[in-house]
Short mmCIF file of C-alpha atoms in Angstrom, two decimals:
data_model
loop_
_atom_site.label_atom_id
_atom_site.label_comp_id
_atom_site.label_asym_id
_atom_site.label_seq_id
_atom_site.Cartn_x
_atom_site.Cartn_y
_atom_site.Cartn_z
CA MET B 1 26.29 196.26 90.39
CA LYS B 2 28.19 197.22 93.47
CA LYS B 3 29.51 193.74 93.93
CA TYR B 4 31.51 194.21 90.55
CA GLY B 5 33.01 197.56 91.54
CA ILE B 6 36.38 195.91 91.87
CA VAL B 7 36.28 195.08 88.05
CA PHE B 8 36.10 198.76 87.43
CA ILE B 9 38.80 199.34 89.73
CA VAL B 10 41.04 197.06 87.94
CA LEU B 11 40.10 198.72 84.33
CA SER B 12 40.82 201.94 85.73
CA PHE B 13 44.34 200.85 87.02
CA LEU B 14 45.23 199.74 83.95
CA LEU B 15 43.85 202.77 82.15
CA PHE B 16 46.02 204.79 84.52
CA ALA B 17 49.09 202.79 83.79
CA VAL B 18 49.23 203.68 80.22
CA SER B 19 48.13 207.14 80.78
CA CYS B 20 49.12 208.53 84.24
CA ASP B 21 51.29 211.58 83.33
CA ASN B 22 53.61 209.61 80.72
CA SER B 23 56.53 210.35 82.78
CA THR B 24 57.66 207.03 83.62
CA ASN B 25 57.83 203.72 82.10
CA GLN B 26 57.28 200.66 84.09
CA LYS B 27 60.18 198.03 84.50
CA GLY B 28 59.69 194.78 83.03
CA ASP B 29 59.13 191.84 85.21
CA VAL B 30 62.08 190.72 87.33
CA GLU B 31 63.99 187.73 86.15
CA PRO B 32 62.78 184.14 87.15
CA VAL B 33 63.58 183.32 90.71
CA ASN B 34 66.23 180.35 90.62
CA ASP B 35 66.91 178.68 93.98
CA ASP B 36 66.14 175.30 95.56
CA GLU B 37 62.77 176.31 97.11
CA VAL B 38 61.18 177.32 93.68
CA THR B 39 62.73 174.64 91.10
CA ASP B 40 61.02 171.71 89.83
CA GLU B 41 61.82 168.94 87.96
CA ALA B 42 59.31 169.82 85.20
CA ALA B 43 61.22 172.96 84.29
CA ASP B 44 63.16 171.24 81.47
CA GLU B 45 64.62 172.03 78.07
CA THR B 46 61.29 172.05 76.39
CA SER B 47 59.85 174.60 78.66
CA ASP B 48 62.78 177.08 78.29
CA GLU B 49 62.47 176.83 74.48
CA THR B 50 58.84 177.69 74.77
CA VAL B 51 59.40 180.54 76.87
CA ASP B 52 62.10 181.91 74.30
CA GLU B 53 59.37 181.51 71.40
CA ALA B 54 56.83 183.17 73.45
CA VAL B 55 58.51 186.48 74.76
CA ASP B 56 61.55 187.06 72.59
CA ILE B 57 59.96 189.79 70.32
CA ASP B 58 62.14 192.68 70.49
CA GLU B 59 65.62 191.04 69.04
CA GLU B 60 65.32 193.53 66.07
CA VAL B 61 65.00 196.77 68.05
CA SER B 62 68.18 199.05 67.81
CA ASP B 63 70.13 199.70 71.07
CA GLU B 64 71.14 203.11 69.39
CA PHE B 65 69.11 206.30 70.64
CA ASP B 66 69.09 209.53 68.91
CA PRO B 67 67.63 212.35 70.72
CA GLU B 68 67.11 214.41 67.61
CA ASP B 69 65.43 211.96 65.91
CA PRO B 70 63.96 209.27 68.31
CA GLY B 71 61.15 208.16 66.07
CA TYR B 72 57.63 206.92 67.49
CA SER B 73 56.35 204.23 69.96
CA VAL B 74 53.01 202.76 69.50
CA ASN B 75 51.37 200.26 71.84
CA PHE B 76 47.92 198.81 72.16
CA ASN B 77 46.77 196.52 74.59
CA PHE B 78 43.45 194.27 74.89
CA VAL B 79 42.58 193.40 78.41
CA ASP B 80 40.15 190.51 78.91
CA ILE B 81 38.89 190.07 82.53
CA ASN B 82 36.68 187.48 83.72
CA MET B 83 36.04 188.10 87.52
CA MET B 84 33.63 185.82 89.24
CA GLY B 85 31.86 185.06 86.10
CA SER B 86 31.22 188.59 84.95
CA PRO B 87 33.14 189.39 82.03
CA GLN B 88 34.83 192.75 81.26
CA ALA B 89 37.40 194.09 78.35
CA MET B 90 39.26 197.12 77.60
CA ILE B 91 41.40 198.16 74.68
CA VAL B 92 43.44 201.15 74.87
CA GLY B 93 46.49 202.41 73.16
CA TYR B 94 48.86 205.25 72.91
CA VAL B 95 51.29 206.80 70.63
CA MET B 96 54.47 208.90 71.96
CA LYS B 97 57.78 210.10 70.83
CA THR B 98 60.25 207.35 71.57
CA ALA B 99 62.43 207.72 74.88
CA ARG B 100 65.91 206.30 75.20
CA GLU B 101 64.19 203.77 77.98
CA ASP B 102 61.75 202.55 75.50
CA LEU B 103 64.82 200.93 73.49
CA GLU B 104 66.21 199.38 76.81
CA GLU B 105 66.06 195.54 76.56
CA THR B 106 63.47 194.23 79.49
CA TYR B 107 62.76 191.15 80.57
CA GLU B 108 59.10 189.94 79.54
CA GLY B 109 59.25 186.22 80.48
CA PRO B 110 57.74 184.29 83.11
CA THR B 111 58.49 185.47 86.82
CA TYR B 112 59.56 181.97 87.99
CA MET B 113 61.07 179.06 86.42
CA LEU B 114 58.45 177.13 84.18
CA ASP B 115 56.13 174.53 86.45
CA THR B 116 57.44 176.00 89.59
CA CYS B 117 55.69 177.59 92.67
CA VAL B 118 56.75 179.74 95.44
CA VAL B 119 54.99 180.75 98.62
CA GLY B 120 54.80 184.35 99.33
CA GLU B 121 55.70 187.44 97.71
CA GLU B 122 58.34 187.33 94.61
CA ALA B 123 61.75 188.45 94.89
CA PRO B 124 62.44 192.34 95.62
CA GLY B 125 63.32 194.28 92.82
CA GLU B 126 66.73 195.94 92.36
CA PRO B 127 66.84 199.84 91.62
CA GLU B 128 68.42 200.58 88.54
CA CYS B 129 69.71 204.04 89.54
CA THR B 130 69.99 206.13 92.79
CA SER B 131 69.94 209.68 91.39
CA LYS B 132 69.87 211.69 88.19
CA GLU B 133 73.55 211.41 87.72
CA ASP B 134 73.13 207.56 87.08
CA CYS B 135 70.72 208.55 84.09
CA ALA B 136 71.15 210.07 80.68
CA PRO B 137 70.94 213.95 80.62
CA GLU B 138 67.18 214.00 79.53
CA GLN B 139 66.15 211.50 82.25
CA GLU B 140 65.40 211.19 85.70
CA CYS B 141 65.65 208.49 88.47
CA VAL B 142 62.18 208.00 89.33
CA PRO B 143 60.28 204.94 91.22
CA ASP B 144 57.30 202.95 89.98
CA TYR B 145 54.05 203.44 91.92
CA ASP B 146 51.31 201.24 93.07
CA ASP B 147 47.73 201.29 92.47
CA GLN B 148 47.24 203.69 95.57
CA GLY B 149 49.81 205.97 94.17
CA ASN B 150 52.70 205.05 96.59
CA PRO B 151 56.16 204.36 95.43
CA VAL B 152 57.47 200.99 95.04
CA ALA B 153 60.56 200.31 97.04
CA ASN B 154 63.61 199.49 95.02
CA SER B 155 61.67 200.21 91.69
CA GLU B 156 63.97 203.39 90.89
CA HIS B 157 64.89 203.63 87.34
CA CYS B 158 65.47 205.93 84.61
CA ALA B 159 62.95 207.74 82.75
CA THR B 160 62.17 210.73 80.63
CA PRO B 161 59.81 213.26 82.32
CA GLY B 162 57.16 215.16 80.73
CA ARG B 163 56.16 212.79 77.93
CA GLU B 164 52.78 213.14 75.99
CA SER B 165 50.89 210.59 74.37
CA LEU B 166 49.83 212.06 70.83
CA ASP B 167 46.85 212.28 68.71
CA VAL B 168 47.74 210.79 65.28
CA GLY B 169 44.63 210.29 63.59
CA PRO B 170 42.48 207.25 63.17
CA ILE B 171 43.74 203.90 63.95
CA LYS B 172 41.92 200.73 62.67
CA ILE B 173 41.83 197.37 64.00
CA LYS B 174 40.21 194.43 62.21
CA GLY B 175 39.42 190.99 63.74
CA PHE B 176 36.48 191.84 65.50
CA GLU B 177 33.09 190.22 65.75
CA ALA B 178 31.26 193.17 64.24
CA GLY B 179 34.33 193.94 61.50
CA GLU B 180 36.86 196.53 61.65
CA GLN B 181 36.76 199.15 64.42
CA THR B 182 38.36 202.76 64.56
CA PHE B 183 40.09 203.74 67.52
CA LEU B 184 40.30 207.64 68.17
CA TYR B 185 42.36 209.66 70.49
CA GLU B 186 40.38 210.77 73.69
CA PRO B 187 42.16 213.99 75.05
CA ASN B 188 40.91 213.67 78.74
CA ASP B 189 42.72 210.09 79.30
CA GLN B 190 45.14 211.16 76.43
CA VAL B 191 44.81 207.40 75.28
CA TYR B 192 43.10 205.84 72.15
CA LYS B 193 39.98 204.27 72.80
CA LEU B 194 37.01 202.62 70.61
CA ASN B 195 35.42 205.48 68.77
CA GLY B 196 37.35 208.07 71.25
CA GLU B 197 34.93 207.50 73.72
CA GLY B 198 33.92 206.16 77.50
CA ASP B 199 36.42 205.14 79.73
CA GLY B 200 38.20 202.57 77.42
CA SER B 201 36.04 199.66 78.14
CA VAL B 202 34.34 197.71 75.14
CA ASP B 203 31.57 195.06 75.16
CA PRO B 204 33.20 191.55 75.76
CA SER B 205 31.12 190.14 72.88
CA LEU B 206 33.25 192.40 70.60
CA ILE B 207 36.31 190.45 71.01
CA THR B 208 36.78 187.30 68.95
CA TYR B 209 39.26 184.61 69.84
CA ASP B 210 41.76 182.42 68.10
CA VAL B 211 41.77 184.77 65.08
CA ASP B 212 44.44 186.95 63.64
CA TYR B 213 43.97 190.90 64.55
CA THR B 214 45.64 193.71 62.28
CA LEU B 215 46.19 197.08 63.30
CA ASN B 216 46.73 199.85 60.69
CA ALA B 217 47.37 203.58 60.78
CA GLU B 218 47.54 204.49 57.00
CA ASP B 219 47.98 208.42 57.11
CA PRO B 220 48.88 209.19 60.47
CA THR B 221 50.17 212.80 61.49
CA PRO B 222 52.69 214.64 62.07
CA ASP B 223 54.22 214.55 58.77
CA ASP B 224 57.29 212.63 60.14
CA LEU B 225 55.31 209.57 61.26
CA ASP B 226 54.73 207.24 58.56
CA PRO B 227 52.04 204.62 58.17
CA PHE B 228 52.35 201.69 60.68
CA SER B 229 50.77 198.44 61.27
CA ALA B 230 50.73 195.31 63.54
CA THR B 231 49.25 191.73 63.31
CA PHE B 232 48.86 189.35 66.45
CA HIS B 233 47.02 186.16 67.14
CA MET B 234 44.65 186.16 69.78
CA GLN B 235 44.74 183.01 71.73
CA LYS B 236 41.76 181.01 72.52
CA LYS B 237 39.32 182.35 75.20
CA PHE B 238 40.90 181.44 78.55
CA GLU B 239 38.41 179.51 80.41
CA LEU B 240 38.89 177.31 83.70
CA THR B 241 37.63 173.91 82.76
CA SER B 242 38.40 172.08 86.12
CA HIS B 243 36.01 173.61 88.47
CA THR B 244 32.48 174.97 88.14
CA LEU B 245 31.51 178.38 89.63
CA THR B 246 29.07 178.06 92.64
CA ASP B 247 26.50 180.88 93.63
CA ASP B 248 25.30 180.43 96.88
CA GLY B 249 23.27 183.66 96.91
CA SER B 250 25.76 186.02 98.72
CA GLY B 251 26.42 187.71 95.20
CA PHE B 252 30.14 186.34 95.20
CA PRO B 253 30.40 183.11 92.94
CA PHE B 254 33.33 180.94 93.88
CA ILE B 255 34.82 177.71 93.10
CA VAL B 256 35.37 174.69 95.51
CA ILE B 257 38.67 173.18 95.89
CA ASP B 258 39.42 169.88 97.70
CA MET B 259 42.35 170.36 99.77
CA ALA B 260 42.33 166.60 100.78
CA GLN B 261 43.20 165.84 97.03
CA PRO B 262 46.05 167.15 94.73
CA LEU B 263 45.27 170.46 93.90
CA SER B 264 44.91 170.41 90.08
CA PHE B 265 43.64 172.92 87.53
CA THR B 266 43.03 172.70 83.92
CA TRP B 267 41.89 175.18 81.42
CA THR B 268 41.72 176.05 77.51
CA GLN B 269 45.23 175.37 76.40
CA ASN B 270 46.95 177.70 74.13
CA ASP B 271 47.14 175.59 70.75
CA PRO B 272 49.77 175.33 69.54
CA VAL B 273 51.31 174.85 73.16
CA ASN B 274 53.40 177.86 73.70
CA GLY B 275 53.65 180.70 76.18
CA PHE B 276 53.05 180.33 79.79
CA VAL B 277 50.39 181.11 82.27
CA GLU B 278 51.02 182.82 85.72
CA MET B 279 48.47 181.52 88.60
CA THR B 280 48.07 182.40 92.28
CA VAL B 281 45.90 180.96 94.99
CA THR B 282 45.31 183.24 97.77
CA ALA B 283 44.14 181.72 101.02
CA MET B 284 43.06 184.42 103.92
CA LYS B 285 42.70 182.67 107.38
CA ASP B 286 41.43 186.03 109.00
CA MET B 287 42.52 189.63 108.56
CA ASN B 288 45.72 189.37 109.64
CA THR B 289 46.73 186.02 108.08
CA THR B 290 46.92 185.68 104.37
CA VAL B 291 49.38 183.09 102.51
CA SER B 292 49.79 183.04 98.42
CA VAL B 293 51.01 180.25 96.31
CA SER B 294 52.15 181.42 92.89
CA CYS B 295 53.20 179.18 90.08
CA THR B 296 54.38 179.96 86.59
CA VAL B 297 53.47 177.23 84.25
CA VAL B 298 53.53 176.01 80.63
CA ASP B 299 50.21 176.83 78.91
CA ASP B 300 49.19 173.22 77.95
CA GLY B 301 46.00 173.20 79.84
CA GLU B 302 46.89 171.65 82.95
CA PHE B 303 48.97 171.95 86.00
CA THR B 304 49.17 170.53 89.69
CA ILE B 305 50.33 172.50 92.67
CA PRO B 306 52.65 170.24 94.40
CA ALA B 307 51.72 169.01 98.03
CA GLU B 308 54.48 171.13 99.84
CA PHE B 309 53.36 174.11 98.47
CA ALA B 310 49.62 173.61 98.60
CA SER B 311 49.83 172.47 102.23
CA ASN B 312 50.78 176.18 103.24
CA LEU B 313 46.94 177.24 102.38
CA VAL B 314 45.01 177.83 105.38
CA PHE B 315 41.55 179.17 104.53
CA GLY B 316 38.99 180.93 106.99
CA THR B 317 35.42 180.61 107.22
CA GLY B 318 34.04 183.99 107.76
CA MET B 319 32.77 186.26 104.78
CA ILE B 320 35.81 188.51 104.94
CA ALA B 321 38.02 185.39 104.66
CA GLN B 322 35.83 184.03 101.89
CA MET B 323 36.06 187.01 99.99
CA GLY B 324 39.82 187.37 100.07
CA SER B 325 40.71 184.04 99.06
CA MET B 326 41.11 183.89 95.36
CA LEU B 327 42.38 182.18 92.50
CA SER B 328 44.01 184.32 89.72
CA MET B 329 45.48 183.08 86.45
CA THR B 330 46.86 185.39 83.38
CA ARG B 331 47.96 184.60 79.89
CA LYS B 332 49.73 187.32 77.69
CA VAL B 333 50.09 187.60 74.16
CA LYS B 334 52.31 190.17 72.43
CA SER B 335 53.58 191.09 68.73
CA PRO B 336 55.56 193.92 67.55
CA MET B 337 54.54 197.07 65.99
CA THR B 338 56.01 197.87 62.47
CA GLY B 339 56.68 201.23 60.49
CA GLU B 340 59.67 203.17 58.98
CA THR B 341 59.36 205.66 61.81
CA ILE B 342 58.60 203.16 64.68
CA THR B 343 61.38 202.37 66.80
CA THR B 344 59.39 200.35 69.30
CA GLY B 345 55.92 199.14 70.26
CA SER B 346 53.66 196.30 70.16
CA ILE B 347 49.80 195.06 70.25
CA SER B 348 49.41 192.73 72.78
CA SER B 349 46.42 190.95 74.91
CA ASP B 350 46.16 190.16 78.56
CA GLN B 351 43.56 187.55 79.69
CA LEU B 352 42.85 187.60 83.41
CA PHE B 353 40.70 185.07 85.37
CA LEU B 354 39.86 185.98 88.86
CA VAL B 355 37.41 183.93 91.24
CA ASN B 356 36.90 183.45 94.92
CA VAL B 357 37.83 180.14 96.35
CA ARG B 358 36.55 178.14 99.17
CA PRO B 359 37.89 174.83 100.53
CA ALA B 360 35.54 171.71 100.41
CA GLN B 361 33.62 170.90 103.80
#
């Protein structure tokens, strides 16, 4: 199982992101880059409307914050990872007293204009603060951290320190293949997990697709927390349909892409079509040369990377280069949490598809 160790690293990082010290909140994605290099005529009004429908779920959240009566924030996340043909899944959640930063409007749309691509890294972020004086009295100016624990440049933002996730009693979710499941608070990681056990991972076969899920906490504690609930529609299972996984016995399945042809991909589309998929093709020539092409595309099941971007991908032939050359695709869904004392929150799903790529010989 060593070859799939990176899967558990990814899962551990996702768990870390919701349970680290709960003293900071990750900032939202940067707004789409909009310059001549990445625009494409396919990013039209229809695409813009699609994004609006998919990501604008926080319109009803009040922008007023009462430190004496902040209410509660509840978030649950389904993470569905298919890496090199090996399915993995995780479901974790947390409940916290709401902080001021939870109510700030954050951009949750695509990184780039729809149906456009960019070569290399995304545009650098801009810090929201430079010192505590830029923040509310109860907040500190802190950076985000990468998965190695290093501060991310220009990510400084105002966040409330010392936040703790809470045990508010059983939370139940319906929609699974095996029926209703109970999620309990696990004190070591300070998050909700299936039956309060393990590392947050679940059997992938438990998750069903193209169905409605409902989350309910009917009698939560403490006394000032009223019952809360959420419903969201799990999209169809994300599957790459344009390429077949190949296994040459190396233990690292891959797909073959023909660089002499238009670099086209198809997948199981979101039906009805809404939302977007973010995809990145990374080509490693050698240990010192890596190029990525990232695209944000309408989730209609097909996209062709324009030749002017695909031509930047140069693949090496050694084992390190082959292992470092990847295709990743991500689809996200989010629905709001509701309840009398819930000021903000959501139930969401991230479907991630990752696989090695090799050029046709």
